[in-house]
Coordinates of C-alpha atoms in Angstrom, one line a residue:
V257 CA 6.5 16.1 1.2
A258 CA 3.5 18.5 1.1
A259 CA -0.2 18.3 1.5
A260 CA -2.7 20.4 -0.2
N261 CA -6.4 20.9 0.4
P262 CA -8.8 20.4 -2.1
V263 CA -10.4 23.4 -3.7
G264 CA -14.0 23.8 -1.8
G265 CA -13.0 21.4 0.9
R266 CA -14.0 18.2 -1.0
Y267 CA -12.1 16.2 -3.4
D268 CA -14.2 16.0 -6.6
A269 CA -13.2 12.3 -8.3
S270 CA -14.5 13.6 -11.7
M271 CA -11.6 16.0 -12.0
P272 CA -7.8 15.2 -12.0
L273 CA -5.8 16.3 -9.0
T274 CA -4.4 19.1 -10.7
E275 CA -8.0 20.6 -11.0
N276 CA -8.7 19.6 -7.4
V277 CA -5.4 21.2 -5.8
E278 CA -5.1 24.2 -8.5
L279 CA -1.3 23.4 -8.7
T280 CA 0.5 23.9 -12.0
D281 CA 2.3 21.1 -13.7
P282 CA 5.6 22.0 -12.9
I283 CA 5.2 22.0 -9.3
I284 CA 2.9 18.6 -9.3
Q285 CA 5.9 16.9 -11.5
R286 CA 8.6 17.7 -8.4
F287 CA 6.9 15.2 -6.7
D288 CA 7.6 11.6 -6.7
I289 CA 4.6 10.0 -5.3
L290 CA 0.8 11.9 -5.3
C291 CA -1.5 10.1 -2.8
V292 CA -5.1 11.0 -2.8
L293 CA -6.5 10.7 0.5
Q294 CA -10.5 10.5 0.7
D295 CA -12.4 9.6 3.4
V296 CA -14.5 6.3 2.4
V297 CA -16.8 4.6 4.5
D298 CA -15.3 1.2 4.8
P299 CA -16.2 -0.9 8.0
V300 CA -13.3 -3.3 7.7
A301 CA -10.7 -0.7 7.4
D302 CA -12.4 1.7 10.0
E303 CA -12.3 -0.9 12.8
E304 CA -8.6 -1.5 12.2
L305 CA -7.9 2.4 12.3
A306 CA -9.8 2.8 15.0
R307 CA -8.1 -0.2 16.9
F308 CA -4.5 1.1 15.7
V309 CA -5.5 4.7 17.1
V310 CA -6.6 3.2 20.7
G311 CA -3.5 1.1 20.7
S312 CA -1.1 4.1 19.8
H313 CA -2.7 6.3 22.4
R314 CA -2.3 3.6 25.1
R315 CA 1.3 3.1 24.2
S316 CA 2.1 7.2 24.2
H317 CA 0.4 7.6 27.7
P318 CA 2.9 8.7 30.5
A319 CA 2.7 5.9 32.5
Q320 CA 3.4 3.5 29.7
Q321 CA 6.5 6.0 28.9
T322 CA 7.8 5.8 32.4
D323 CA 7.8 2.0 32.6
E324 CA 10.0 1.9 29.7
N325 CA 12.3 4.6 30.6
D326 CA 12.9 2.7 33.7
A327 CA 13.5 -0.4 32.1
D328 CA 16.0 1.4 29.7
A329 CA 18.0 3.1 32.9
A330 CA 18.1 -0.3 34.3
N331 CA 19.8 -1.8 31.4
P332 CA 22.2 1.1 29.9
A333 CA 23.1 0.6 26.4
A334 CA 26.9 0.0 25.4
P335 CA 28.6 2.8 23.8
E336 CA 27.5 3.7 20.0
Q337 CA 30.0 2.3 17.2
A338 CA 30.1 3.4 13.5
P339 CA 28.5 1.7 11.8
P340 CA 26.5 0.1 14.6
T341 CA 25.4 -3.8 14.1
P342 CA 22.5 -4.1 11.6
P343 CA 19.0 -5.0 13.2
P344 CA 18.6 -8.5 13.6
V345 CA 17.1 -11.1 11.5
A346 CA 13.2 -11.7 12.4
D347 CA 12.3 -15.3 13.3
P348 CA 10.4 -17.0 10.6
S349 CA 7.5 -16.9 13.1
D350 CA 7.4 -13.5 13.5
V351 CA 7.1 -12.4 10.0
D352 CA 3.7 -11.2 10.3
K353 CA 4.1 -9.4 14.0
P354 CA 4.5 -5.9 13.5
L355 CA 7.7 -4.1 14.6
D356 CA 7.5 -1.8 17.9
Q357 CA 8.0 1.8 17.2
A358 CA 11.4 1.9 18.9
L359 CA 12.9 -0.9 16.7
L360 CA 11.4 0.4 13.9
R361 CA 13.0 3.7 14.4
K362 CA 16.6 2.3 14.8
Y363 CA 15.7 0.2 11.5
I364 CA 15.3 3.4 9.5
M365 CA 18.1 5.1 11.1
Y366 CA 20.7 2.2 10.3
A367 CA 19.2 1.8 6.6
R368 CA 19.1 5.9 6.0
N369 CA 22.8 6.2 7.4
F370 CA 24.8 3.1 6.4
V371 CA 23.0 1.6 3.5
R372 CA 23.8 2.6 0.0
P373 CA 22.3 0.7 -2.8
Q374 CA 23.7 0.9 -6.4
L375 CA 22.0 0.6 -9.7
H376 CA 23.5 -2.0 -11.8
G377 CA 22.0 -3.9 -14.6
I378 CA 18.2 -2.9 -14.5
D379 CA 16.0 -3.5 -17.2
Q380 CA 16.3 -0.1 -19.1
D381 CA 14.3 -1.5 -22.1
K382 CA 11.2 -1.7 -19.5
L383 CA 11.7 1.7 -18.3
G384 CA 11.9 2.9 -21.8
R385 CA 8.3 1.4 -23.0
L386 CA 7.1 2.5 -19.5
Y387 CA 7.5 6.3 -20.2
A388 CA 6.6 6.1 -23.6
E389 CA 3.3 4.4 -22.5
M390 CA 2.9 6.6 -19.6
R391 CA 3.1 9.8 -21.7
K392 CA 0.9 8.4 -24.3
E393 CA -1.7 7.7 -21.8
S394 CA -1.5 11.1 -20.0
M395 CA -2.0 12.8 -23.2
S396 CA -4.9 11.0 -23.9
S397 CA -6.5 11.3 -20.5
G398 CA -5.7 15.0 -19.9
G399 CA -4.6 14.1 -16.5
V400 CA -0.9 15.0 -14.8
P401 CA 1.6 15.4 -17.5
I402 CA 4.4 12.7 -17.3
A403 CA 7.8 14.1 -17.8
V404 CA 11.8 12.6 -17.8
R405 CA 11.5 13.4 -13.8
H406 CA 9.2 10.5 -13.3
I407 CA 11.8 8.0 -14.4
E408 CA 14.3 9.6 -12.1
S409 CA 11.2 9.2 -9.3
V410 CA 11.4 5.5 -10.3
M411 CA 15.1 5.3 -9.8
R412 CA 14.9 7.2 -6.4
M413 CA 11.9 4.4 -5.4
A414 CA 14.1 1.5 -6.1
E415 CA 17.2 2.7 -4.7
A416 CA 15.1 3.3 -1.5
H417 CA 13.1 -0.1 -1.7
A418 CA 16.8 -1.8 -1.9
R419 CA 17.9 0.3 1.1
M420 CA 14.4 -0.5 3.1
H421 CA 15.6 -4.0 2.9
L422 CA 19.4 -3.5 3.5
R423 CA 20.7 -4.2 0.0
D424 CA 23.8 -2.9 -1.5
Q425 CA 22.5 -3.7 -5.1
V426 CA 19.3 -2.7 -6.8
R427 CA 17.4 -5.7 -8.3
D428 CA 14.7 -6.0 -10.6
D429 CA 12.1 -6.4 -8.0
D430 CA 13.1 -2.8 -6.6
V431 CA 12.6 -1.7 -9.7
D432 CA 9.2 -3.7 -10.2
T433 CA 7.8 -2.3 -6.7
A434 CA 9.1 1.1 -7.9
I435 CA 7.2 1.1 -11.0
R436 CA 4.1 -0.2 -9.5
V437 CA 3.9 2.6 -6.8
M438 CA 4.3 5.0 -9.7
L439 CA 1.5 4.0 -11.8
E440 CA -1.0 3.7 -8.7
S441 CA 0.3 7.3 -7.9
F442 CA -0.5 8.0 -11.6
I443 CA -3.7 6.1 -11.7
Q444 CA -5.0 7.5 -8.6
A445 CA -4.2 11.2 -9.7
Q446 CA -6.6 11.0 -12.8
K447 CA -10.4 11.5 -12.9
F448 CA -12.5 8.5 -11.8
S449 CA -13.9 7.9 -15.2
V450 CA -10.7 6.9 -16.8
R451 CA -8.8 5.0 -13.8
R452 CA -9.8 1.8 -14.5
S453 CA -9.3 1.8 -18.0
L454 CA -5.7 2.8 -17.0
A455 CA -5.4 0.2 -14.8
R456 CA -6.2 -2.4 -17.4
S457 CA -3.9 -0.7 -19.7
F458 CA -1.0 -1.1 -17.4
R459 CA -2.0 -4.5 -15.5
R460 CA 1.0 -6.2 -16.5
Y461 CA 3.0 -3.9 -14.4
L462 CA 0.8 -3.5 -11.5
T463 CA 0.5 -7.2 -11.1
H464 CA 4.2 -8.4 -12.1
N465 CA 5.8 -10.2 -9.3
R466 CA 3.4 -8.9 -6.6
D467 CA 2.5 -11.1 -3.4
Y468 CA -0.8 -12.8 -4.8
N469 CA -2.0 -13.0 -1.2
E470 CA -2.1 -8.8 -1.4
L471 CA -4.1 -9.2 -4.5
L472 CA -6.8 -11.8 -3.3
L473 CA -7.1 -9.9 -0.2
H474 CA -7.7 -6.6 -1.9
A475 CA -10.4 -8.3 -4.3
L476 CA -12.1 -10.0 -1.4
Q477 CA -12.3 -6.5 0.7
G478 CA -13.9 -5.0 -2.4
L479 CA -16.4 -7.7 -2.5
V480 CA -17.1 -7.3 1.1
R481 CA -17.3 -3.7 0.5
D482 CA -20.2 -4.6 -2.3
V483 CA -22.2 -6.8 0.0
Q484 CA -22.3 -3.9 2.4
K485 CA -23.3 -1.3 0.1
Y486 CA -26.4 -3.5 -1.0
Q487 CA -27.4 -4.4 2.5
R488 CA -26.9 -0.6 3.6
F489 CA -29.6 0.1 0.4
K490 CA -31.7 -2.5 1.2
Y491 CA -32.3 -1.6 4.6
R492 CA -31.8 2.2 4.1
G493 CA -28.8 2.3 6.3
M494 CA -31.0 1.2 9.4
H495 CA -29.1 -2.0 10.0
E496 CA -25.3 -2.5 9.5
P497 CA -24.3 -6.4 9.3
D498 CA -21.8 -7.5 11.7
R499 CA -21.5 -10.7 9.5
I500 CA -21.1 -10.9 5.6
E501 CA -20.6 -14.1 3.3
V502 CA -19.2 -13.8 -0.1
L503 CA -19.2 -16.7 -2.4
C504 CA -16.1 -18.2 -3.1
E505 CA -16.9 -18.4 -7.0
D506 CA -16.9 -14.6 -7.0
L507 CA -13.6 -14.3 -5.6
E508 CA -12.4 -17.0 -7.8
Q509 CA -13.7 -15.3 -10.8
K510 CA -11.6 -12.0 -9.6
A511 CA -8.5 -14.1 -8.8
R512 CA -8.6 -15.5 -12.4
E513 CA -8.6 -12.0 -13.8
C514 CA -5.1 -11.8 -12.6
N515 CA -4.0 -15.3 -13.5
I516 CA -4.6 -16.8 -10.4
Y517 CA -6.2 -20.1 -10.1
D518 CA -5.4 -21.6 -7.0
L519 CA -6.7 -19.9 -3.6
T520 CA -5.6 -22.8 -1.1
D521 CA -2.6 -21.0 0.3
F522 CA -4.7 -17.4 0.4
Y523 CA -7.5 -19.3 2.5
Q524 CA -4.8 -20.6 4.9
S525 CA -2.7 -17.5 5.2
P526 CA -2.2 -15.8 8.6
L527 CA -3.4 -12.6 6.3
F528 CA -6.3 -14.0 5.7
Q529 CA -7.3 -14.8 9.0
R530 CA -6.1 -11.3 10.7
H531 CA -8.5 -9.5 8.5
N532 CA -11.5 -11.3 10.1
F533 CA -12.1 -14.0 7.2
R534 CA -13.0 -18.1 7.5
H535 CA -13.3 -20.2 4.6
D536 CA -16.1 -22.5 4.9
A537 CA -15.1 -25.1 2.2
A538 CA -18.4 -27.0 2.6
R539 CA -20.8 -24.1 1.8
R540 CA -18.3 -22.7 -0.5
V541 CA -18.6 -19.3 1.2
I542 CA -15.7 -16.8 3.0
V543 CA -17.2 -15.4 6.1
W544 CA -16.2 -11.8 7.5
S545 CA -17.1 -11.0 11.0
A546 CA -17.0 -7.7 12.7

């Protein structure tokens, strides 16, 4: 894990990552994932981040930790066994509830120490085609060069994804997830002018077997940001709306680009409601409230 600050203190999206951080190709290629972190104004994400920071600060307060320590002292744990019992399977009703930090740490420690997934029967032809296409696009776009190390990175990420699910075999969906992470890393490391064309070129890999609700949420948040930008421009930044309406037709058009034609389940999903969206079927609009 490593971090690098952009030259001049601000990331220039018109240049690829390599020119922004002035690192040589051999060094860049040694990292499995490249994440470009930019401070983009997004009221929806900003509100969620603020709530997370405040909640994390409250949970880490000494008084809160003292209460937890007292509870642990009153209920001493049994002697550790090797290997320990795997973390309990979550109740289906709790799928959308986040894990507390203590349980998450135990889960990660167990997966890291006792789960060793193996690669068997993966689609080698798919990886070969992906490697050839990424090499071709990297040469034409002039961005981060692609080498054999990137295929090795896909293998490691596929194993990590299987380990995260406590599986002893790497499945096709593990490989698909690793490919998607690799491609998103590759695309965001390019200059802004070629990112959209690259996303279109690799769309079949980026959307394959992906949760449709996540794709729809991403598209919907993009439409909300477009409305916010328009409102900010219209009122010269003097008015920040706390309620935004998006036409269902606009989202349906975005969904059709991903071969999604029925949004009923998305409108009723906890993911949709958790991000402060409401579907007004009578008016054919989606309402977001701050």
